[in-house]
Structures are given as C-alpha cells and as structure tokens.
Amino acid sequence: MKKTISCMNIDENTLRSFGGENVRYKSKEFIFKEGEHSLYYFQIISGKVKLNTFHESGKEFIQNILGKNQSFGDPLLFIDRLYPTNAVSLEATELIRMPKSNFLEMLEKNPDISLEMNACLSQRLYYNSLMVRNMASQDPIHRLQGLMEYLKSYYDGDCQQCFPVELTRQQIADLTGLRVETVIRTVKKMVNNQTIKLDGRKILY
C-alpha cells in the first residue's frame, strides 16, 4: 500500500502560482509554536523539521521528524484550532509557505489535490489508531513496532528495513512509556528476529 500520509507533496509551481513563498530558517529556529493560530501550509524543500511539545517538567516530547518534500500544518487549516505542537528546524531549512486562504482556494480550484488531501488525512487517522492500539500493549516489541510503523507511515514506499528512525533510544523510551534500558534490550531482540537492522546505532525499519 502506498503511504501518502506525509501528507502532501504538491508541485512547487502550483504552490507558487497560488501565493506560496520560499522561507528560510536557521537551525533550531521556531517555525510556529504551540498555542499559536494556524495560518499556513508548509512544504519542505530542504532540511529537517521537528514537531514537539514540552511536558510541565520541561521534558521534550518529539512527535515526528520530517524532511524534504514532506508537508505539515495542513490538518489545522480546515478547523479553527490552535497549534497543538511546536515546529522547529533541526538544521538550515527552506520551506514553501502558503497562507490559509490561498491554500483553500487552491484546493477549491484543483479537485484532484483536494481528493489526495482527503486520502492523506484518512491515512493519518488510520495510523494514529494503530499506534494508540500498539501503545496499549504490555509487550515492548509491540510498542516499538507501533511507533516505528507510525513514523514510517509518513514516508512513501514499502521497502523493508530501509526507513531510518531519527530518534535516540531515550526519545523512543519517552514516546513509548518504557525505560531506556528496556528499549535497548528490545532493540536487540528486534535485530535478532530481523524485524529491524542497525546501521551503526541508527535503527532501520
């Protein structure tokens, strides 16, 4: 099954024809902050963007890391809600940014893009549901697999053991509610049963 949850990769010329503009961010610069109004559709030309929140204790919770040709910010353009996460550039990053009104006009005038957007949002809901189910499991392997499947769903393609999990063992522990020692042991088990493989310390799923 082709995964299109990224969610969109709209032709850059189409974006610019409807008022999309190129914007550059330095490493560790906020693109938007939790609690701000959703105003734009963003599509990554180069670089990486981290979506995160912070617990009351100040502990970071990483929700996803996105790269070239991926988009974000689109679901909230259909509802009047504030951003539930921050978006932060992990390195020098260039985006195409399109205002909400222009984005909605583009969809209205391009029904094919609108249909693809609906498919993307449906995929996102589907994989969110799978992750929630796996996170409820007492089996650490199911928890890690659920997380990896969710992260991988943001990328096109179904290749096996080729998707790099851009998270540290500690970040995986934070996301799955497991101790970091448990994550380390579980990763070794998953390598042994060939669910994943390692490239140095990087996990490939």
PDB file of C-alpha atoms in Angstrom:
ATOM      1  CA  MET A   1       0.000   0.000   0.000  1.00  0.00           C
ATOM      2  CA  LYS A   2       1.420   3.366  -0.999  1.00  0.00           C
ATOM      3  CA  LYS A   3       1.750   5.600   2.037  1.00  0.00           C
ATOM      4  CA  THR A   4       0.875   9.213   1.374  1.00  0.00           C
ATOM      5  CA  ILE A   5       0.486  10.386   4.947  1.00  0.00           C
ATOM      6  CA  SER A   6       3.412  12.819   4.706  1.00  0.00           C
ATOM      7  CA  CYS A   7       0.803  14.317   3.991  1.00  0.00           C
ATOM      8  CA  MET A   8       1.176  16.096   0.684  1.00  0.00           C
ATOM      9  CA  ASN A   9       3.901  16.863  -1.826  1.00  0.00           C
ATOM     10  CA  ILE A  10       2.261  19.432  -4.069  1.00  0.00           C
ATOM     11  CA  ASP A  11       4.017  20.648  -7.213  1.00  0.00           C
ATOM     12  CA  GLU A  12       6.094  23.705  -6.247  1.00  0.00           C
ATOM     13  CA  ASN A  13       4.977  25.709  -9.301  1.00  0.00           C
ATOM     14  CA  THR A  14       1.347  25.125  -8.302  1.00  0.00           C
ATOM     15  CA  LEU A  15       2.076  26.326  -4.772  1.00  0.00           C
ATOM     16  CA  ARG A  16       3.799  29.471  -6.020  1.00  0.00           C
ATOM     17  CA  SER A  17       1.011  30.208  -8.503  1.00  0.00           C
ATOM     18  CA  PHE A  18      -1.368  30.426  -5.524  1.00  0.00           C
ATOM     19  CA  GLY A  19       0.862  32.678  -3.436  1.00  0.00           C
ATOM     20  CA  GLY A  20       3.297  30.207  -1.885  1.00  0.00           C
ATOM     21  CA  GLU A  21       6.613  31.821  -0.931  1.00  0.00           C
ATOM     22  CA  ASN A  22      10.039  30.450  -0.043  1.00  0.00           C
ATOM     23  CA  VAL A  23      11.068  30.958   3.587  1.00  0.00           C
ATOM     24  CA  ARG A  24      14.401  30.020   5.183  1.00  0.00           C
ATOM     25  CA  TYR A  25      15.012  29.101   8.813  1.00  0.00           C
ATOM     26  CA  LYS A  26      18.245  28.708  10.733  1.00  0.00           C
ATOM     27  CA  SER A  27      18.940  25.604  12.809  1.00  0.00           C
ATOM     28  CA  LYS A  28      16.816  25.407  15.996  1.00  0.00           C
ATOM     29  CA  GLU A  29      14.520  28.233  14.859  1.00  0.00           C
ATOM     30  CA  PHE A  30      10.791  28.020  15.625  1.00  0.00           C
ATOM     31  CA  ILE A  31       8.540  27.872  12.565  1.00  0.00           C
ATOM     32  CA  PHE A  32       5.490  28.036  14.812  1.00  0.00           C
ATOM     33  CA  LYS A  33       4.811  27.497  18.496  1.00  0.00           C
ATOM     34  CA  GLU A  34       2.221  25.523  20.409  1.00  0.00           C
ATOM     35  CA  GLY A  35      -0.837  27.686  21.083  1.00  0.00           C
ATOM     36  CA  GLU A  36      -0.410  29.953  18.060  1.00  0.00           C
ATOM     37  CA  HIS A  37      -3.076  30.279  15.369  1.00  0.00           C
ATOM     38  CA  SER A  38      -2.702  28.011  12.347  1.00  0.00           C
ATOM     39  CA  LEU A  39      -2.089  30.325   9.399  1.00  0.00           C
ATOM     40  CA  TYR A  40      -0.063  28.439   6.774  1.00  0.00           C
ATOM     41  CA  TYR A  41       0.534  25.272   4.791  1.00  0.00           C
ATOM     42  CA  PHE A  42       4.225  24.312   4.893  1.00  0.00           C
ATOM     43  CA  GLN A  43       6.155  22.096   2.462  1.00  0.00           C
ATOM     44  CA  ILE A  44       9.839  21.288   2.989  1.00  0.00           C
ATOM     45  CA  ILE A  45      12.246  21.976   0.116  1.00  0.00           C
ATOM     46  CA  SER A  46      15.385  21.106   2.092  1.00  0.00           C
ATOM     47  CA  GLY A  47      16.368  20.489   5.701  1.00  0.00           C
ATOM     48  CA  LYS A  48      14.530  18.825   8.581  1.00  0.00           C
ATOM     49  CA  VAL A  49      11.699  19.912  10.875  1.00  0.00           C
ATOM     50  CA  LYS A  50      10.864  18.533  14.312  1.00  0.00           C
ATOM     51  CA  LEU A  51       7.321  18.577  15.712  1.00  0.00           C
ATOM     52  CA  ASN A  52       7.412  18.559  19.509  1.00  0.00           C
ATOM     53  CA  THR A  53       5.796  19.592  22.759  1.00  0.00           C
ATOM     54  CA  PHE A  54       7.135  20.009  26.280  1.00  0.00           C
ATOM     55  CA  HIS A  55       5.772  18.491  29.487  1.00  0.00           C
ATOM     56  CA  GLU A  56       5.197  20.727  32.508  1.00  0.00           C
ATOM     57  CA  SER A  57       8.520  19.477  33.862  1.00  0.00           C
ATOM     58  CA  GLY A  58      10.228  20.804  30.731  1.00  0.00           C
ATOM     59  CA  LYS A  59      10.806  17.354  29.258  1.00  0.00           C
ATOM     60  CA  GLU A  60      10.609  17.260  25.474  1.00  0.00           C
ATOM     61  CA  PHE A  61       8.119  15.022  23.657  1.00  0.00           C
ATOM     62  CA  ILE A  62       9.020  14.541  19.983  1.00  0.00           C
ATOM     63  CA  GLN A  63       6.043  13.693  17.784  1.00  0.00           C
ATOM     64  CA  ASN A  64       7.779  13.459  14.432  1.00  0.00           C
ATOM     65  CA  ILE A  65      10.749  14.496  12.325  1.00  0.00           C
ATOM     66  CA  LEU A  66      10.012  15.477   8.726  1.00  0.00           C
ATOM     67  CA  GLY A  67      12.297  16.076   5.746  1.00  0.00           C
ATOM     68  CA  LYS A  68      12.483  17.040   2.076  1.00  0.00           C
ATOM     69  CA  ASN A  69       9.197  17.019   0.093  1.00  0.00           C
ATOM     70  CA  GLN A  70       7.099  16.479   3.219  1.00  0.00           C
ATOM     71  CA  SER A  71       4.448  18.851   4.488  1.00  0.00           C
ATOM     72  CA  PHE A  72       2.930  19.881   7.796  1.00  0.00           C
ATOM     73  CA  GLY A  73       0.413  22.278   9.252  1.00  0.00           C
ATOM     74  CA  ASP A  74      -2.289  21.251   6.792  1.00  0.00           C
ATOM     75  CA  PRO A  75      -4.879  19.470   9.028  1.00  0.00           C
ATOM     76  CA  LEU A  76      -5.488  22.537  11.196  1.00  0.00           C
ATOM     77  CA  LEU A  77      -6.253  24.717   8.182  1.00  0.00           C
ATOM     78  CA  PHE A  78      -9.667  23.031   7.988  1.00  0.00           C
ATOM     79  CA  ILE A  79     -10.639  23.737  11.595  1.00  0.00           C
ATOM     80  CA  ASP A  80     -10.388  26.780  13.849  1.00  0.00           C
ATOM     81  CA  ARG A  81      -7.910  25.376  16.373  1.00  0.00           C
ATOM     82  CA  LEU A  82      -4.527  26.438  17.750  1.00  0.00           C
ATOM     83  CA  TYR A  83      -1.344  24.518  17.026  1.00  0.00           C
ATOM     84  CA  PRO A  84      -1.026  21.567  19.474  1.00  0.00           C
ATOM     85  CA  THR A  85       2.747  21.308  18.817  1.00  0.00           C
ATOM     86  CA  ASN A  86       5.822  23.357  18.052  1.00  0.00           C
ATOM     87  CA  ALA A  87       7.601  23.094  14.691  1.00  0.00           C
ATOM     88  CA  VAL A  88      11.369  23.635  14.947  1.00  0.00           C
ATOM     89  CA  SER A  89      14.042  23.447  12.246  1.00  0.00           C
ATOM     90  CA  LEU A  90      16.720  20.875  13.093  1.00  0.00           C
ATOM     91  CA  GLU A  91      19.155  22.344  10.571  1.00  0.00           C
ATOM     92  CA  ALA A  92      19.175  25.108   7.977  1.00  0.00           C
ATOM     93  CA  THR A  93      15.791  24.578   6.338  1.00  0.00           C
ATOM     94  CA  GLU A  94      13.934  26.033   3.374  1.00  0.00           C
ATOM     95  CA  LEU A  95      10.155  25.794   3.103  1.00  0.00           C
ATOM     96  CA  ILE A  96       7.383  26.897   0.817  1.00  0.00           C
ATOM     97  CA  ARG A  97       4.786  28.655   2.957  1.00  0.00           C
ATOM     98  CA  MET A  98       1.249  29.301   1.738  1.00  0.00           C
ATOM     99  CA  PRO A  99      -1.388  31.339   3.627  1.00  0.00           C
ATOM    100  CA  LYS A 100      -4.537  29.507   4.689  1.00  0.00           C
ATOM    101  CA  SER A 101      -6.901  31.421   2.379  1.00  0.00           C
ATOM    102  CA  ASN A 102      -4.661  30.735  -0.644  1.00  0.00           C
ATOM    103  CA  PHE A 103      -4.383  27.071   0.318  1.00  0.00           C
ATOM    104  CA  LEU A 104      -8.153  26.636   0.500  1.00  0.00           C
ATOM    105  CA  GLU A 105      -8.568  28.452  -2.819  1.00  0.00           C
ATOM    106  CA  MET A 106      -6.023  26.109  -4.405  1.00  0.00           C
ATOM    107  CA  LEU A 107      -7.946  23.066  -3.210  1.00  0.00           C
ATOM    108  CA  GLU A 108     -11.233  24.506  -4.456  1.00  0.00           C
ATOM    109  CA  LYS A 109      -9.778  25.062  -7.929  1.00  0.00           C
ATOM    110  CA  ASN A 110      -7.875  21.751  -8.025  1.00  0.00           C
ATOM    111  CA  PRO A 111     -10.269  18.941  -7.014  1.00  0.00           C
ATOM    112  CA  ASP A 112      -7.574  16.309  -7.651  1.00  0.00           C
ATOM    113  CA  ILE A 113      -5.338  17.858  -4.985  1.00  0.00           C
ATOM    114  CA  SER A 114      -8.325  18.076  -2.647  1.00  0.00           C
ATOM    115  CA  LEU A 115      -9.059  14.351  -3.099  1.00  0.00           C
ATOM    116  CA  GLU A 116      -5.430  13.482  -2.426  1.00  0.00           C
ATOM    117  CA  MET A 117      -5.539  15.617   0.707  1.00  0.00           C
ATOM    118  CA  ASN A 118      -8.585  13.673   1.928  1.00  0.00           C
ATOM    119  CA  ALA A 119      -6.711  10.401   1.341  1.00  0.00           C
ATOM    120  CA  CYS A 120      -3.711  11.710   3.273  1.00  0.00           C
ATOM    121  CA  LEU A 121      -5.780  12.796   6.257  1.00  0.00           C
ATOM    122  CA  SER A 122      -7.557   9.428   6.293  1.00  0.00           C
ATOM    123  CA  GLN A 123      -4.200   7.638   6.281  1.00  0.00           C
ATOM    124  CA  ARG A 124      -3.057   9.794   9.190  1.00  0.00           C
ATOM    125  CA  LEU A 125      -6.118   8.861  11.257  1.00  0.00           C
ATOM    126  CA  TYR A 126      -5.639   5.184  10.409  1.00  0.00           C
ATOM    127  CA  TYR A 127      -2.014   5.060  11.515  1.00  0.00           C
ATOM    128  CA  ASN A 128      -2.765   7.127  14.612  1.00  0.00           C
ATOM    129  CA  SER A 129      -5.324   4.473  15.597  1.00  0.00           C
ATOM    130  CA  LEU A 130      -2.803   1.672  15.028  1.00  0.00           C
ATOM    131  CA  MET A 131      -0.198   3.417  17.142  1.00  0.00           C
ATOM    132  CA  VAL A 132      -2.636   4.001  20.007  1.00  0.00           C
ATOM    133  CA  ARG A 133      -3.588   0.301  19.942  1.00  0.00           C
ATOM    134  CA  ASN A 134       0.033  -0.852  19.974  1.00  0.00           C
ATOM    135  CA  MET A 135       0.965   1.591  22.740  1.00  0.00           C
ATOM    136  CA  ALA A 136      -1.659  -0.064  24.949  1.00  0.00           C
ATOM    137  CA  SER A 137       0.188  -3.391  24.669  1.00  0.00           C
ATOM    138  CA  GLN A 138       2.291  -4.685  27.568  1.00  0.00           C
ATOM    139  CA  ASP A 139       4.746  -6.162  25.052  1.00  0.00           C
ATOM    140  CA  PRO A 140       7.675  -3.740  24.470  1.00  0.00           C
ATOM    141  CA  ILE A 141       8.183  -5.098  20.943  1.00  0.00           C
ATOM    142  CA  HIS A 142       4.583  -4.205  20.037  1.00  0.00           C
ATOM    143  CA  ARG A 143       5.095  -0.709  21.451  1.00  0.00           C
ATOM    144  CA  LEU A 144       8.278  -0.093  19.485  1.00  0.00           C
ATOM    145  CA  GLN A 145       6.826  -1.586  16.320  1.00  0.00           C
ATOM    146  CA  GLY A 146       3.731   0.582  16.663  1.00  0.00           C
ATOM    147  CA  LEU A 147       5.870   3.693  16.982  1.00  0.00           C
ATOM    148  CA  MET A 148       8.115   2.752  14.057  1.00  0.00           C
ATOM    149  CA  GLU A 149       5.154   1.868  11.850  1.00  0.00           C
ATOM    150  CA  TYR A 150       3.593   5.241  12.647  1.00  0.00           C
ATOM    151  CA  LEU A 151       6.792   7.148  11.864  1.00  0.00           C
ATOM    152  CA  LYS A 152       7.369   5.154   8.672  1.00  0.00           C
ATOM    153  CA  SER A 153       3.813   5.873   7.525  1.00  0.00           C
ATOM    154  CA  TYR A 154       4.890   9.479   6.891  1.00  0.00           C
ATOM    155  CA  TYR A 155       7.100   8.277   4.039  1.00  0.00           C
ATOM    156  CA  ASP A 156       6.253   6.885   0.624  1.00  0.00           C
ATOM    157  CA  GLY A 157       7.285   3.331  -0.150  1.00  0.00           C
ATOM    158  CA  ASP A 158       7.034  -0.067   1.483  1.00  0.00           C
ATOM    159  CA  CYS A 159      10.676  -1.164   1.447  1.00  0.00           C
ATOM    160  CA  GLN A 160      11.746  -3.383   4.332  1.00  0.00           C
ATOM    161  CA  GLN A 161      14.396  -2.251   6.827  1.00  0.00           C
ATOM    162  CA  CYS A 162      15.247   0.905   4.900  1.00  0.00           C
ATOM    163  CA  PHE A 163      13.430   3.580   6.924  1.00  0.00           C
ATOM    164  CA  PRO A 164      15.802   5.395   9.336  1.00  0.00           C
ATOM    165  CA  VAL A 165      14.264   6.015  12.771  1.00  0.00           C
ATOM    166  CA  GLU A 166      15.559   9.519  13.549  1.00  0.00           C
ATOM    167  CA  LEU A 167      15.206   9.139  17.324  1.00  0.00           C
ATOM    168  CA  THR A 168      17.610   8.336  20.139  1.00  0.00           C
ATOM    169  CA  ARG A 169      16.953   5.390  22.455  1.00  0.00           C
ATOM    170  CA  GLN A 170      15.953   7.891  25.156  1.00  0.00           C
ATOM    171  CA  GLN A 171      13.474   9.607  22.832  1.00  0.00           C
ATOM    172  CA  ILE A 172      11.958   6.235  21.900  1.00  0.00           C
ATOM    173  CA  ALA A 173      11.622   5.469  25.612  1.00  0.00           C
ATOM    174  CA  ASP A 174       9.880   8.797  26.212  1.00  0.00           C
ATOM    175  CA  LEU A 175       7.462   8.189  23.341  1.00  0.00           C
ATOM    176  CA  THR A 176       6.577   4.630  24.338  1.00  0.00           C
ATOM    177  CA  GLY A 177       6.499   4.996  28.123  1.00  0.00           C
ATOM    178  CA  LEU A 178       9.301   2.437  28.534  1.00  0.00           C
ATOM    179  CA  ARG A 179      12.572   2.700  30.421  1.00  0.00           C
ATOM    180  CA  VAL A 180      15.580   3.342  28.195  1.00  0.00           C
ATOM    181  CA  GLU A 181      17.136   0.057  29.390  1.00  0.00           C
ATOM    182  CA  THR A 182      14.022  -1.777  28.184  1.00  0.00           C
ATOM    183  CA  VAL A 183      14.243  -0.034  24.803  1.00  0.00           C
ATOM    184  CA  ILE A 184      17.901  -1.067  24.420  1.00  0.00           C
ATOM    185  CA  ARG A 185      17.084  -4.722  25.224  1.00  0.00           C
ATOM    186  CA  THR A 186      14.025  -4.685  22.942  1.00  0.00           C
ATOM    187  CA  VAL A 187      16.005  -3.215  20.035  1.00  0.00           C
ATOM    188  CA  LYS A 188      18.489  -6.105  20.377  1.00  0.00           C
ATOM    189  CA  LYS A 189      15.618  -8.627  20.310  1.00  0.00           C
ATOM    190  CA  MET A 190      14.131  -6.963  17.222  1.00  0.00           C
ATOM    191  CA  VAL A 191      17.509  -7.148  15.473  1.00  0.00           C
ATOM    192  CA  ASN A 192      17.785 -10.844  16.371  1.00  0.00           C
ATOM    193  CA  ASN A 193      14.317 -11.638  15.000  1.00  0.00           C
ATOM    194  CA  GLN A 194      15.084  -9.489  11.922  1.00  0.00           C
ATOM    195  CA  THR A 195      12.260  -7.003  12.488  1.00  0.00           C
ATOM    196  CA  ILE A 196      14.838  -4.212  12.216  1.00  0.00           C
ATOM    197  CA  LYS A 197      18.504  -3.856  11.407  1.00  0.00           C
ATOM    198  CA  LEU A 198      21.162  -1.442  12.608  1.00  0.00           C
ATOM    199  CA  ASP A 199      23.443   0.834  10.646  1.00  0.00           C
ATOM    200  CA  GLY A 200      25.889   1.741  13.388  1.00  0.00           C
ATOM    201  CA  ARG A 201      23.493   2.888  16.104  1.00  0.00           C
ATOM    202  CA  LYS A 202      20.791   4.005  13.657  1.00  0.00           C
ATOM    203  CA  ILE A 203      17.679   1.806  13.541  1.00  0.00           C
ATOM    204  CA  LEU A 204      16.390   0.870  10.083  1.00  0.00           C
ATOM    205  CA  TYR A 205      12.775  -0.341   9.977  1.00  0.00           C
TER     206      TYR A 205
END
